[in-house]
GROMACS .gro file of C-alpha atoms in nm:
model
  142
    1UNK     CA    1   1.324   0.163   7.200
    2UNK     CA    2   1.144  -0.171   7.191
    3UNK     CA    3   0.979  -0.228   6.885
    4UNK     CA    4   0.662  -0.488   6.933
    5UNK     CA    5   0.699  -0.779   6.736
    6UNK     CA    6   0.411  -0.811   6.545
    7UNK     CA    7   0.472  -1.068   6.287
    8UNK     CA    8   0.565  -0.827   5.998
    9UNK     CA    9   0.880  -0.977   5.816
   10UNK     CA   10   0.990  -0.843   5.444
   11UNK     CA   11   0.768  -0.999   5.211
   12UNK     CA   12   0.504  -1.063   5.457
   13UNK     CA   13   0.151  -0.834   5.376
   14UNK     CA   14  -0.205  -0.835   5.533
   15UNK     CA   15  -0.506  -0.867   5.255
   16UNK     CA   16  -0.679  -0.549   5.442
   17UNK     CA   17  -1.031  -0.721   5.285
   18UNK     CA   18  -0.999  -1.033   5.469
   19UNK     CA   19  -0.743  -0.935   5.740
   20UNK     CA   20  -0.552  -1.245   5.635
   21UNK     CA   21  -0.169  -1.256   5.641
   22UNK     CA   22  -0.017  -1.372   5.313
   23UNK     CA   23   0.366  -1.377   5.187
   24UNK     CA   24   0.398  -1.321   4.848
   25UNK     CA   25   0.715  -1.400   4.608
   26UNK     CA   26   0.878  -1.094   4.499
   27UNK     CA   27   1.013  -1.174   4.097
   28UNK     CA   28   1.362  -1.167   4.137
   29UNK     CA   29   1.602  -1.152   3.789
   30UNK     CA   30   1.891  -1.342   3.778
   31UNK     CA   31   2.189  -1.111   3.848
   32UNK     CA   32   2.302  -0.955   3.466
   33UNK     CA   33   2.574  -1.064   3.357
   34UNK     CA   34   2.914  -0.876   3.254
   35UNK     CA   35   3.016  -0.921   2.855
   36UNK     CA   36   3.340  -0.854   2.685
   37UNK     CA   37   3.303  -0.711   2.338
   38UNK     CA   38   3.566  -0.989   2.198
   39UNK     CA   39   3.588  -0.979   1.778
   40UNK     CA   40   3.367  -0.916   1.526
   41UNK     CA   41   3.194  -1.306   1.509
   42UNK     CA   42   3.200  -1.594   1.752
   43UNK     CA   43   3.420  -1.829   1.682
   44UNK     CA   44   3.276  -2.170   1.867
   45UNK     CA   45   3.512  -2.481   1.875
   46UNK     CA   46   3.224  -2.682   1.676
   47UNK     CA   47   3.014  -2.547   1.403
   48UNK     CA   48   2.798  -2.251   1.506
   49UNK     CA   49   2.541  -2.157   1.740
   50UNK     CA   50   2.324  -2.290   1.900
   51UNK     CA   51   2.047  -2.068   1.925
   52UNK     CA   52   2.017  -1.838   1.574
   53UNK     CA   53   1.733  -1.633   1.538
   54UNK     CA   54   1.693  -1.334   1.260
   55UNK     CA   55   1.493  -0.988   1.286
   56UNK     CA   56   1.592  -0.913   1.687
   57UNK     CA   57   1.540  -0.549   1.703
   58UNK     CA   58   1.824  -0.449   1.908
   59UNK     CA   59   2.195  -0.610   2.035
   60UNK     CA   60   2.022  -0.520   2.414
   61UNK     CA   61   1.709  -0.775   2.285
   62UNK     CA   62   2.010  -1.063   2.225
   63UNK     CA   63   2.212  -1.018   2.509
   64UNK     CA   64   1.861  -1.050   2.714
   65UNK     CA   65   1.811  -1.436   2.501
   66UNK     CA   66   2.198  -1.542   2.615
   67UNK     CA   67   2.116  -1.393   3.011
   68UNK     CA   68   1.812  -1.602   3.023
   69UNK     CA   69   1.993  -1.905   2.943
   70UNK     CA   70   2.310  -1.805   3.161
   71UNK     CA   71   2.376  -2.230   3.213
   72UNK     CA   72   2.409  -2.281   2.840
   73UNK     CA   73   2.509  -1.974   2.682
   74UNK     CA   74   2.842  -1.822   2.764
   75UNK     CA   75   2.831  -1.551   2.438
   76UNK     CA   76   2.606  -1.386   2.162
   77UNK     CA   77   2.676  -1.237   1.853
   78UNK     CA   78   2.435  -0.957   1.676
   79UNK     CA   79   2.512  -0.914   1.342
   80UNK     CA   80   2.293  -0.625   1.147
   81UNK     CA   81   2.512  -0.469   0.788
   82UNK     CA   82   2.482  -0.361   0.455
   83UNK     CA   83   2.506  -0.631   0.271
   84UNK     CA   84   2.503  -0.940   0.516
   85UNK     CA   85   2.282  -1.013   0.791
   86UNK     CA   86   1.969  -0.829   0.923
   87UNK     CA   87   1.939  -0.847   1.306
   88UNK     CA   88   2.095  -1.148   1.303
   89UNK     CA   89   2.125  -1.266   1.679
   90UNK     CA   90   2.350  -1.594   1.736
   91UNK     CA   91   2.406  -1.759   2.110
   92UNK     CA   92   2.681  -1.987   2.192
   93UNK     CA   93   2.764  -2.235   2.419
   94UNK     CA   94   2.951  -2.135   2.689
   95UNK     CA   95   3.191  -2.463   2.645
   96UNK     CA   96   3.251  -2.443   2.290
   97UNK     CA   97   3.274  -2.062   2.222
   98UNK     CA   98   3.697  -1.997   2.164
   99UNK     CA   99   3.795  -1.650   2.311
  100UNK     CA  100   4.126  -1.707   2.130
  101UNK     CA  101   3.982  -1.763   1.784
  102UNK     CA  102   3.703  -1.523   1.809
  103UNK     CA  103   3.994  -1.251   1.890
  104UNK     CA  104   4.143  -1.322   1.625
  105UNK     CA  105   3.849  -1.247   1.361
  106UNK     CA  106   3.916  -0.882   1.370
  107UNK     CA  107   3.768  -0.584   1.622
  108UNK     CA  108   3.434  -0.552   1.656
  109UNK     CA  109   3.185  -0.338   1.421
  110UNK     CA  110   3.009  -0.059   1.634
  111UNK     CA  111   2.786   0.210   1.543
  112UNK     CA  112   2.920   0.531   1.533
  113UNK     CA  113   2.783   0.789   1.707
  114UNK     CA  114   2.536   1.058   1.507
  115UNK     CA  115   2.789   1.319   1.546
  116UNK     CA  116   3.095   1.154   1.423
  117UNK     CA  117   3.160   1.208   1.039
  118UNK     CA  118   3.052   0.927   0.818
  119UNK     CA  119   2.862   0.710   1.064
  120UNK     CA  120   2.780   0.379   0.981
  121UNK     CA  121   2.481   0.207   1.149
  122UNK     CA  122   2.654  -0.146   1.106
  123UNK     CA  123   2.718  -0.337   1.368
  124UNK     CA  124   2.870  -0.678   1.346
  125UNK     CA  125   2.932  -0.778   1.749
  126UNK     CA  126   3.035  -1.135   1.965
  127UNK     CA  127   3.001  -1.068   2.315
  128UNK     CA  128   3.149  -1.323   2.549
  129UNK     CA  129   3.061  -1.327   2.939
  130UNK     CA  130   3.383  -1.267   3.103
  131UNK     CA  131   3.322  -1.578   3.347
  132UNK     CA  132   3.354  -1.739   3.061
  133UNK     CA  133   3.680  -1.543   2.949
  134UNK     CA  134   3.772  -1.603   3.285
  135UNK     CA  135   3.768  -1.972   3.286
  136UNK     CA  136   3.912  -1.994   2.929
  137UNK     CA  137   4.224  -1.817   2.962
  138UNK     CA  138   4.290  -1.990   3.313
  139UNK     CA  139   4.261  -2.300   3.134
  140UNK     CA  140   4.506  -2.184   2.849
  141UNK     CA  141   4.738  -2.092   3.137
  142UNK     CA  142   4.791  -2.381   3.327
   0.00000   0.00000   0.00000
């Protein structure tokens, strides 16, 4: 069947008040990215991060700081221990982070799970986008 073609598009609405036709900008968010959980700290090829901020409630609430600066940062790091650093939330540069040496620092520190005996709520993390990964090791390859 024919369908009339009245002007509606996607995006496209009528103000039902004024019986004027408007086209509004839907918010889009970036894509998210993927992360690799790499070694327990970043290892960048200069001195730190860039971007180090302390009491970020959650490793979700860092990740979110390194997606909304996808052109600069390339991984973060959320530290939050006994003894060390309390919601500690690091972000690297996506040119100067080293997958190599930040594999080499050790595994990562997770919490366990409630159930599993002597859980620790540590969690001592560098998370590296795997574009990033990607590009490094392709680099070390050729």
């Amino acid at each position: 069947a024919d369908i009339p073609d009245n002007g509606c598009t996607f995006g496209r609405t009528i103000d039902l008040r004024r019986g004027i036709a408007t086209t509004q900008m839907m918010p889009s968010s970036p894509p998210q990215r993927e992360y690799l959980a790499v070694g327990r700290v970043c290892r960048p090829k200069n001195s730190d991060g860039y971007d180090i901020a302390s009491g970020i409630d959650t490793p979700e609430t860092c990740r979110q700081k390194c997606d909304n600066d996808s052109n600069k940062c390339g991984a973060w790091e959320y530290e939050d221990y006994k003894g060390g650093d309390d919601k500690e939330c690091e972000l690297h540069e996506r040119n100067v982070v080293s997958y190599t040496d930040t594999k080499d620092m050790g595994e990562c520190v997770l919490p366990l799970s409630e159930s599993e005996d002597g859980g620790s709520d540590d969690y001592r993390c560098c998370w590296i986008a795997e574009d990033v990964i990607n590009a490094t090791t392709n680099s070390d390859n050729s």
